[in-house]
């Protein structure tokens, strides 16, 4: 696919999906105007945002941006940097701040445009080179030259590219529900990403930011619906209020939407070639996560030499909050394993995903699991019991 054709297709789909979304919003505005009126705005920060058990609030002022972050643990320990996804903020890592700080100096950053970090309105401020360089400057500002990184969701857009750009800085990389951006783009090109039209609609100014504000920020009830009042639920009404307070103004959405715009605009560049990263990488994904397919996982493995996959049976998208104890144990297990695993020292060299998981992984979790009905049926088009993934 030529670059010229890619750009034409890109702008054509923006027009098509934007007209579709705008038409639907116009109908809703006429039939249900109350959905677009602000209600019950959370104007006072919920107490949970300032609980000491989650850490201390700090700021790092860089040349062009100011970053807010929450830290916990001994600063003499190795740094574990946590990068949240969309639409979240540092609070999504509250369980990791509380539990992992016994072993690491844990820093949960508010990504640029989110929370209490600076929120520039210009789209150019959210380009990949700018985001990656500022993350490097942030590490310098807090006095570190090396760290291990954990990303979730859209936070992987910065994390993956940072790992490629600065492999000597990243000791270990853990991606939770966060496919490699280029694998995500490839799936979008093939129209195999849920809510594909939303990403194209987000290329418009103003309207996407306005859209997410509707119905009293109902987006957060929908996001955490499976975590509210359920066995897997570690999200409370106060937690929902914390998200609504943080994203209560329309300008609070400019940064998050700009991150989506940046991701999609990678499509305009056509095929990108990136050198494989040598950083040990752990990919954690739930087999009930609606946003990621088996193809996306397989393609993500192609960008690293040392790839380990862990599938969480029944896990959804927000794993750090859904099953925090289990996720924390996986993180600690991966970070603390010895460099060489004697069990697989003599494994044959093979470029396949499964051999890489067996021969290159540092986390030893002996299991054979069914990837799940939803993914295997959607991706493979065959009976799920006939397809299993073995991971170590």
GROMACS .gro file of C-alpha atoms in nm:
model
  392
    1UNK     CA    1   0.000   0.000   0.000
    2UNK     CA    2   0.163   0.324  -0.113
    3UNK     CA    3   0.199   0.617   0.123
    4UNK     CA    4  -0.012   0.835  -0.107
    5UNK     CA    5  -0.298   0.583  -0.113
    6UNK     CA    6  -0.270   0.544   0.265
    7UNK     CA    7  -0.316   0.918   0.317
    8UNK     CA    8  -0.613   0.935   0.080
    9UNK     CA    9  -0.778   0.644   0.257
   10UNK     CA   10  -0.701   0.801   0.595
   11UNK     CA   11  -0.873   1.131   0.516
   12UNK     CA   12  -1.162   0.961   0.336
   13UNK     CA   13  -1.240   0.752   0.645
   14UNK     CA   14  -1.219   1.060   0.866
   15UNK     CA   15  -1.487   1.226   0.654
   16UNK     CA   16  -1.711   0.917   0.641
   17UNK     CA   17  -1.698   0.831   1.011
   18UNK     CA   18  -1.716   1.192   1.124
   19UNK     CA   19  -2.030   1.255   0.922
   20UNK     CA   20  -2.180   0.939   1.065
   21UNK     CA   21  -2.103   1.038   1.425
   22UNK     CA   22  -2.216   1.396   1.379
   23UNK     CA   23  -2.544   1.283   1.226
   24UNK     CA   24  -2.610   1.048   1.518
   25UNK     CA   25  -2.525   1.321   1.768
   26UNK     CA   26  -2.760   1.562   1.595
   27UNK     CA   27  -3.044   1.313   1.624
   28UNK     CA   28  -2.965   1.252   1.991
   29UNK     CA   29  -2.942   1.622   2.059
   30UNK     CA   30  -3.291   1.672   1.915
   31UNK     CA   31  -3.451   1.367   2.077
   32UNK     CA   32  -3.258   1.362   2.408
   33UNK     CA   33  -3.120   1.710   2.479
   34UNK     CA   34  -3.093   1.629   2.851
   35UNK     CA   35  -2.808   1.389   2.777
   36UNK     CA   36  -2.587   1.682   2.682
   37UNK     CA   37  -2.662   1.897   2.986
   38UNK     CA   38  -2.406   1.872   3.271
   39UNK     CA   39  -2.543   1.714   3.588
   40UNK     CA   40  -2.415   1.642   3.936
   41UNK     CA   41  -2.066   1.771   3.861
   42UNK     CA   42  -1.809   1.644   4.111
   43UNK     CA   43  -1.657   1.974   4.222
   44UNK     CA   44  -1.480   1.857   4.539
   45UNK     CA   45  -1.191   1.609   4.521
   46UNK     CA   46  -1.289   1.276   4.679
   47UNK     CA   47  -1.080   1.188   4.987
   48UNK     CA   48  -0.939   0.879   4.817
   49UNK     CA   49  -0.720   1.099   4.595
   50UNK     CA   50  -0.512   1.206   4.895
   51UNK     CA   51  -0.481   0.888   5.098
   52UNK     CA   52  -0.130   0.852   5.235
   53UNK     CA   53  -0.125   0.478   5.165
   54UNK     CA   54  -0.103   0.556   4.792
   55UNK     CA   55   0.202   0.778   4.821
   56UNK     CA   56   0.318   1.139   4.802
   57UNK     CA   57   0.223   1.389   4.532
   58UNK     CA   58   0.516   1.554   4.355
   59UNK     CA   59   0.585   1.770   4.048
   60UNK     CA   60   0.871   1.773   3.798
   61UNK     CA   61   0.916   2.088   3.594
   62UNK     CA   62   1.081   2.035   3.256
   63UNK     CA   63   1.181   2.282   2.987
   64UNK     CA   64   0.839   2.286   2.821
   65UNK     CA   65   0.607   2.089   3.051
   66UNK     CA   66   0.529   2.022   3.414
   67UNK     CA   67   0.449   1.667   3.520
   68UNK     CA   68   0.256   1.553   3.824
   69UNK     CA   69   0.337   1.216   3.974
   70UNK     CA   70   0.275   1.012   4.286
   71UNK     CA   71   0.567   0.829   4.443
   72UNK     CA   72   0.598   0.566   4.712
   73UNK     CA   73   0.882   0.353   4.840
   74UNK     CA   74   1.250   0.391   4.919
   75UNK     CA   75   1.425   0.617   4.667
   76UNK     CA   76   1.736   0.402   4.706
   77UNK     CA   77   1.554   0.110   4.543
   78UNK     CA   78   1.527   0.053   4.170
   79UNK     CA   79   1.270   0.268   3.993
   80UNK     CA   80   0.944   0.120   3.868
   81UNK     CA   81   0.770   0.372   3.641
   82UNK     CA   82   0.395   0.326   3.586
   83UNK     CA   83   0.230   0.479   3.276
   84UNK     CA   84  -0.151   0.480   3.270
   85UNK     CA   85  -0.386   0.449   2.973
   86UNK     CA   86  -0.691   0.628   2.832
   87UNK     CA   87  -0.890   0.781   2.993
   88UNK     CA   88  -0.716   0.735   3.327
   89UNK     CA   89  -0.460   0.903   3.552
   90UNK     CA   90  -0.217   0.808   3.828
   91UNK     CA   91  -0.499   0.677   4.047
   92UNK     CA   92  -0.540   0.373   3.822
   93UNK     CA   93  -0.214   0.245   3.976
   94UNK     CA   94  -0.322   0.289   4.341
   95UNK     CA   95  -0.295  -0.085   4.417
   96UNK     CA   96   0.049  -0.108   4.260
   97UNK     CA   97   0.171   0.200   4.448
   98UNK     CA   98   0.059   0.050   4.774
   99UNK     CA   99   0.191  -0.304   4.727
  100UNK     CA  100   0.496  -0.283   4.500
  101UNK     CA  101   0.656   0.002   4.695
  102UNK     CA  102   0.788  -0.253   4.946
  103UNK     CA  103   1.031  -0.366   4.677
  104UNK     CA  104   1.078  -0.067   4.442
  105UNK     CA  105   1.062   0.308   4.431
  106UNK     CA  106   0.729   0.325   4.250
  107UNK     CA  107   0.637   0.635   4.048
  108UNK     CA  108   0.295   0.669   3.885
  109UNK     CA  109   0.303   0.959   3.642
  110UNK     CA  110   0.015   1.166   3.510
  111UNK     CA  111   0.085   1.142   3.139
  112UNK     CA  112   0.106   1.475   2.955
  113UNK     CA  113  -0.246   1.611   2.906
  114UNK     CA  114  -0.391   1.410   3.198
  115UNK     CA  115  -0.465   1.477   3.563
  116UNK     CA  116  -0.253   1.751   3.717
  117UNK     CA  117   0.017   1.745   3.448
  118UNK     CA  118   0.025   2.025   3.191
  119UNK     CA  119  -0.248   2.015   2.926
  120UNK     CA  120  -0.130   2.197   2.613
  121UNK     CA  121  -0.396   2.229   2.344
  122UNK     CA  122  -0.171   2.201   2.038
  123UNK     CA  123  -0.170   1.859   1.872
  124UNK     CA  124   0.201   1.889   1.795
  125UNK     CA  125   0.272   1.875   2.168
  126UNK     CA  126   0.155   1.512   2.166
  127UNK     CA  127   0.366   1.381   1.879
  128UNK     CA  128   0.558   1.061   1.947
  129UNK     CA  129   0.906   1.224   1.942
  130UNK     CA  130   0.794   1.495   2.187
  131UNK     CA  131   0.631   1.248   2.427
  132UNK     CA  132   0.931   1.014   2.422
  133UNK     CA  133   1.188   1.290   2.476
  134UNK     CA  134   0.988   1.443   2.760
  135UNK     CA  135   0.963   1.105   2.931
  136UNK     CA  136   1.342   1.082   2.913
  137UNK     CA  137   1.370   1.435   3.053
  138UNK     CA  138   1.130   1.339   3.331
  139UNK     CA  139   1.355   1.050   3.436
  140UNK     CA  140   1.652   1.287   3.436
  141UNK     CA  141   1.456   1.538   3.646
  142UNK     CA  142   1.383   1.280   3.915
  143UNK     CA  143   1.746   1.170   3.913
  144UNK     CA  144   1.735   0.835   3.735
  145UNK     CA  145   1.918   0.691   3.435
  146UNK     CA  146   1.749   0.350   3.441
  147UNK     CA  147   1.407   0.212   3.527
  148UNK     CA  148   1.162  -0.067   3.464
  149UNK     CA  149   0.840   0.043   3.295
  150UNK     CA  150   0.485  -0.084   3.331
  151UNK     CA  151   0.222   0.048   3.090
  152UNK     CA  152  -0.150  -0.001   3.056
  153UNK     CA  153  -0.373   0.057   2.754
  154UNK     CA  154  -0.290   0.371   2.560
  155UNK     CA  155   0.005   0.431   2.791
  156UNK     CA  156   0.182   0.173   2.579
  157UNK     CA  157   0.200   0.420   2.290
  158UNK     CA  158   0.468   0.612   2.481
  159UNK     CA  159   0.615   0.312   2.661
  160UNK     CA  160   0.678   0.093   2.357
  161UNK     CA  161   0.837   0.372   2.153
  162UNK     CA  162   1.044   0.483   2.453
  163UNK     CA  163   1.178   0.128   2.488
  164UNK     CA  164   1.280   0.129   2.122
  165UNK     CA  165   1.441   0.472   2.149
  166UNK     CA  166   1.621   0.415   2.481
  167UNK     CA  167   1.680   0.041   2.529
  168UNK     CA  168   1.975   0.111   2.760
  169UNK     CA  169   1.748   0.304   2.996
  170UNK     CA  170   1.473   0.042   3.027
  171UNK     CA  171   1.574  -0.260   3.235
  172UNK     CA  172   1.243  -0.443   3.193
  173UNK     CA  173   0.923  -0.361   3.008
  174UNK     CA  174   0.578  -0.483   3.113
  175UNK     CA  175   0.281  -0.413   2.890
  176UNK     CA  176  -0.063  -0.469   3.040
  177UNK     CA  177  -0.351  -0.470   2.790
  178UNK     CA  178  -0.127  -0.258   2.574
  179UNK     CA  179  -0.037  -0.388   2.227
  180UNK     CA  180   0.254  -0.245   2.033
  181UNK     CA  181   0.124   0.072   1.860
  182UNK     CA  182   0.229  -0.048   1.516
  183UNK     CA  183   0.049  -0.381   1.562
  184UNK     CA  184  -0.258  -0.185   1.668
  185UNK     CA  185  -0.230   0.033   1.358
  186UNK     CA  186  -0.198  -0.274   1.136
  187UNK     CA  187  -0.520  -0.414   1.278
  188UNK     CA  188  -0.693  -0.078   1.230
  189UNK     CA  189  -0.587  -0.078   0.865
  190UNK     CA  190  -0.761  -0.415   0.832
  191UNK     CA  191  -1.073  -0.279   1.010
  192UNK     CA  192  -1.032  -0.529   1.293
  193UNK     CA  193  -1.039  -0.288   1.587
  194UNK     CA  194  -1.356  -0.232   1.798
  195UNK     CA  195  -1.508   0.117   1.778
  196UNK     CA  196  -1.290   0.194   1.478
  197UNK     CA  197  -1.509   0.490   1.376
  198UNK     CA  198  -1.444   0.664   1.708
  199UNK     CA  199  -1.071   0.694   1.635
  200UNK     CA  200  -1.142   0.864   1.303
  201UNK     CA  201  -1.408   1.086   1.460
  202UNK     CA  202  -1.146   1.200   1.713
  203UNK     CA  203  -0.952   1.369   1.433
  204UNK     CA  204  -1.214   1.643   1.437
  205UNK     CA  205  -1.158   1.941   1.670
  206UNK     CA  206  -1.388   2.016   1.966
  207UNK     CA  207  -1.661   1.757   1.900
  208UNK     CA  208  -1.489   1.450   2.051
  209UNK     CA  209  -1.407   1.642   2.370
  210UNK     CA  210  -1.768   1.752   2.389
  211UNK     CA  211  -1.901   1.404   2.321
  212UNK     CA  212  -1.725   1.235   2.615
  213UNK     CA  213  -1.877   1.488   2.855
  214UNK     CA  214  -2.234   1.380   2.786
  215UNK     CA  215  -2.467   1.208   3.034
  216UNK     CA  216  -2.274   1.314   3.341
  217UNK     CA  217  -1.952   1.145   3.220
  218UNK     CA  218  -2.127   0.812   3.184
  219UNK     CA  219  -1.813   0.690   3.011
  220UNK     CA  220  -1.667   0.593   3.350
  221UNK     CA  221  -1.966   0.387   3.459
  222UNK     CA  222  -1.939   0.204   3.128
  223UNK     CA  223  -1.563   0.161   3.156
  224UNK     CA  224  -1.580   0.003   3.498
  225UNK     CA  225  -1.919  -0.166   3.471
  226UNK     CA  226  -1.775  -0.513   3.524
  227UNK     CA  227  -1.570  -0.393   3.823
  228UNK     CA  228  -1.857  -0.232   4.012
  229UNK     CA  229  -2.035  -0.456   4.262
  230UNK     CA  230  -1.889  -0.781   4.130
  231UNK     CA  231  -1.649  -1.049   4.249
  232UNK     CA  232  -1.381  -0.898   4.025
  233UNK     CA  233  -1.470  -0.550   4.139
  234UNK     CA  234  -1.209  -0.335   4.310
  235UNK     CA  235  -1.373  -0.013   4.194
  236UNK     CA  236  -1.613   0.174   4.421
  237UNK     CA  237  -1.850   0.466   4.375
  238UNK     CA  238  -1.586   0.693   4.532
  239UNK     CA  239  -1.333   0.572   4.274
  240UNK     CA  240  -1.576   0.664   3.995
  241UNK     CA  241  -1.615   1.008   4.156
  242UNK     CA  242  -1.236   1.046   4.154
  243UNK     CA  243  -1.231   0.990   3.778
  244UNK     CA  244  -1.525   1.223   3.723
  245UNK     CA  245  -1.360   1.495   3.930
  246UNK     CA  246  -1.032   1.462   3.738
  247UNK     CA  247  -1.209   1.478   3.400
  248UNK     CA  248  -1.485   1.719   3.500
  249UNK     CA  249  -1.398   1.998   3.253
  250UNK     CA  250  -1.394   1.986   2.877
  251UNK     CA  251  -1.030   2.101   2.876
  252UNK     CA  252  -0.946   1.791   3.080
  253UNK     CA  253  -1.019   1.587   2.767
  254UNK     CA  254  -0.804   1.782   2.520
  255UNK     CA  255  -0.490   1.590   2.613
  256UNK     CA  256  -0.647   1.241   2.616
  257UNK     CA  257  -0.816   1.295   2.279
  258UNK     CA  258  -0.491   1.433   2.136
  259UNK     CA  259  -0.319   1.109   2.233
  260UNK     CA  260  -0.578   0.920   2.028
  261UNK     CA  261  -0.523   1.159   1.740
  262UNK     CA  262  -0.150   1.094   1.756
  263UNK     CA  263  -0.198   0.718   1.750
  264UNK     CA  264  -0.422   0.723   1.446
  265UNK     CA  265  -0.199   0.963   1.255
  266UNK     CA  266   0.070   0.698   1.253
  267UNK     CA  267  -0.138   0.544   0.975
  268UNK     CA  268  -0.054   0.833   0.743
  269UNK     CA  269   0.313   0.743   0.750
  270UNK     CA  270   0.253   0.405   0.590
  271UNK     CA  271   0.463   0.106   0.685
  272UNK     CA  272   0.722   0.178   0.954
  273UNK     CA  273   1.031  -0.034   1.015
  274UNK     CA  274   1.156  -0.048   1.374
  275UNK     CA  275   1.455  -0.241   1.500
  276UNK     CA  276   1.367  -0.518   1.743
  277UNK     CA  277   1.409  -0.419   2.105
  278UNK     CA  278   1.634  -0.630   2.327
  279UNK     CA  279   1.463  -0.529   2.653
  280UNK     CA  280   1.299  -0.825   2.834
  281UNK     CA  281   0.927  -0.775   2.775
  282UNK     CA  282   0.623  -0.920   2.949
  283UNK     CA  283   0.283  -0.887   2.782
  284UNK     CA  284  -0.016  -0.937   3.014
  285UNK     CA  285  -0.362  -0.956   2.862
  286UNK     CA  286  -0.703  -1.084   2.970
  287UNK     CA  287  -0.879  -1.330   2.742
  288UNK     CA  288  -1.201  -1.133   2.798
  289UNK     CA  289  -1.044  -0.804   2.689
  290UNK     CA  290  -1.261  -0.676   2.400
  291UNK     CA  291  -0.989  -0.448   2.263
  292UNK     CA  292  -0.717  -0.697   2.176
  293UNK     CA  293  -0.708  -0.990   1.937
  294UNK     CA  294  -0.468  -1.279   1.899
  295UNK     CA  295  -0.321  -1.119   1.586
  296UNK     CA  296  -0.241  -0.804   1.780
  297UNK     CA  297  -0.056  -1.004   2.044
  298UNK     CA  298   0.137  -1.205   1.784
  299UNK     CA  299   0.237  -0.892   1.594
  300UNK     CA  300   0.348  -0.722   1.917
  301UNK     CA  301   0.591  -1.007   1.980
  302UNK     CA  302   0.764  -0.935   1.649
  303UNK     CA  303   0.905  -0.606   1.781
  304UNK     CA  304   1.104  -0.760   2.068
  305UNK     CA  305   1.361  -1.038   2.095
  306UNK     CA  306   1.275  -1.142   2.450
  307UNK     CA  307   0.896  -1.175   2.472
  308UNK     CA  308   0.691  -1.340   2.746
  309UNK     CA  309   0.314  -1.370   2.732
  310UNK     CA  310   0.080  -1.412   3.027
  311UNK     CA  311  -0.292  -1.458   2.966
  312UNK     CA  312  -0.528  -1.385   3.255
  313UNK     CA  313  -0.821  -1.620   3.240
  314UNK     CA  314  -1.146  -1.422   3.245
  315UNK     CA  315  -0.957  -1.093   3.270
  316UNK     CA  316  -1.091  -0.776   3.110
  317UNK     CA  317  -0.914  -0.460   3.001
  318UNK     CA  318  -0.851  -0.285   3.335
  319UNK     CA  319  -0.642  -0.562   3.491
  320UNK     CA  320  -0.438  -0.346   3.735
  321UNK     CA  321  -0.766  -0.254   3.906
  322UNK     CA  322  -0.960  -0.572   3.832
  323UNK     CA  323  -0.720  -0.829   3.977
  324UNK     CA  324  -0.450  -0.616   4.146
  325UNK     CA  325  -0.304  -0.886   4.371
  326UNK     CA  326  -0.257  -1.126   4.083
  327UNK     CA  327  -0.117  -0.859   3.851
  328UNK     CA  328   0.124  -0.743   4.121
  329UNK     CA  329   0.247  -1.100   4.169
  330UNK     CA  330   0.308  -1.133   3.793
  331UNK     CA  331   0.505  -0.807   3.789
  332UNK     CA  332   0.720  -0.911   4.085
  333UNK     CA  333   0.775  -1.258   3.942
  334UNK     CA  334   0.893  -1.118   3.608
  335UNK     CA  335   1.120  -0.853   3.758
  336UNK     CA  336   1.284  -1.083   4.010
  337UNK     CA  337   1.352  -1.392   3.794
  338UNK     CA  338   1.720  -1.464   3.716
  339UNK     CA  339   1.855  -1.358   3.381
  340UNK     CA  340   1.884  -1.715   3.255
  341UNK     CA  341   1.622  -1.983   3.297
  342UNK     CA  342   1.800  -2.324   3.318
  343UNK     CA  343   1.486  -2.507   3.212
  344UNK     CA  344   1.506  -2.367   2.860
  345UNK     CA  345   1.877  -2.298   2.808
  346UNK     CA  346   1.894  -2.559   2.532
  347UNK     CA  347   1.576  -2.452   2.354
  348UNK     CA  348   1.606  -2.444   1.976
  349UNK     CA  349   1.616  -2.108   1.802
  350UNK     CA  350   1.285  -2.032   1.635
  351UNK     CA  351   1.121  -1.708   1.529
  352UNK     CA  352   0.767  -1.817   1.607
  353UNK     CA  353   0.569  -1.654   1.885
  354UNK     CA  354   0.531  -1.975   2.082
  355UNK     CA  355   0.901  -2.065   2.069
  356UNK     CA  356   0.993  -1.712   2.174
  357UNK     CA  357   0.760  -1.741   2.470
  358UNK     CA  358   0.918  -2.072   2.568
  359UNK     CA  359   1.284  -1.995   2.499
  360UNK     CA  360   1.313  -1.625   2.577
  361UNK     CA  361   1.080  -1.567   2.866
  362UNK     CA  362   1.210  -1.486   3.212
  363UNK     CA  363   0.883  -1.560   3.389
  364UNK     CA  364   0.823  -1.928   3.447
  365UNK     CA  365   0.451  -1.999   3.472
  366UNK     CA  366   0.394  -2.353   3.348
  367UNK     CA  367   0.046  -2.371   3.204
  368UNK     CA  368  -0.156  -2.449   2.900
  369UNK     CA  369  -0.469  -2.237   2.872
  370UNK     CA  370  -0.756  -2.185   2.639
  371UNK     CA  371  -0.734  -1.829   2.510
  372UNK     CA  372  -1.109  -1.789   2.551
  373UNK     CA  373  -1.423  -1.823   2.347
  374UNK     CA  374  -1.449  -1.459   2.250
  375UNK     CA  375  -1.098  -1.419   2.109
  376UNK     CA  376  -1.059  -1.760   1.948
  377UNK     CA  377  -1.396  -1.745   1.775
  378UNK     CA  378  -1.350  -1.386   1.664
  379UNK     CA  379  -0.993  -1.427   1.544
  380UNK     CA  380  -0.958  -1.784   1.430
  381UNK     CA  381  -1.309  -1.868   1.318
  382UNK     CA  382  -1.285  -2.214   1.470
  383UNK     CA  383  -1.396  -2.400   1.778
  384UNK     CA  384  -1.206  -2.264   2.081
  385UNK     CA  385  -1.134  -2.608   2.222
  386UNK     CA  386  -0.920  -2.681   1.916
  387UNK     CA  387  -0.689  -2.387   1.976
  388UNK     CA  388  -0.475  -2.344   2.281
  389UNK     CA  389  -0.187  -2.117   2.370
  390UNK     CA  390   0.099  -2.248   2.578
  391UNK     CA  391   0.281  -1.983   2.776
  392UNK     CA  392   0.571  -1.987   3.019
   0.00000   0.00000   0.00000
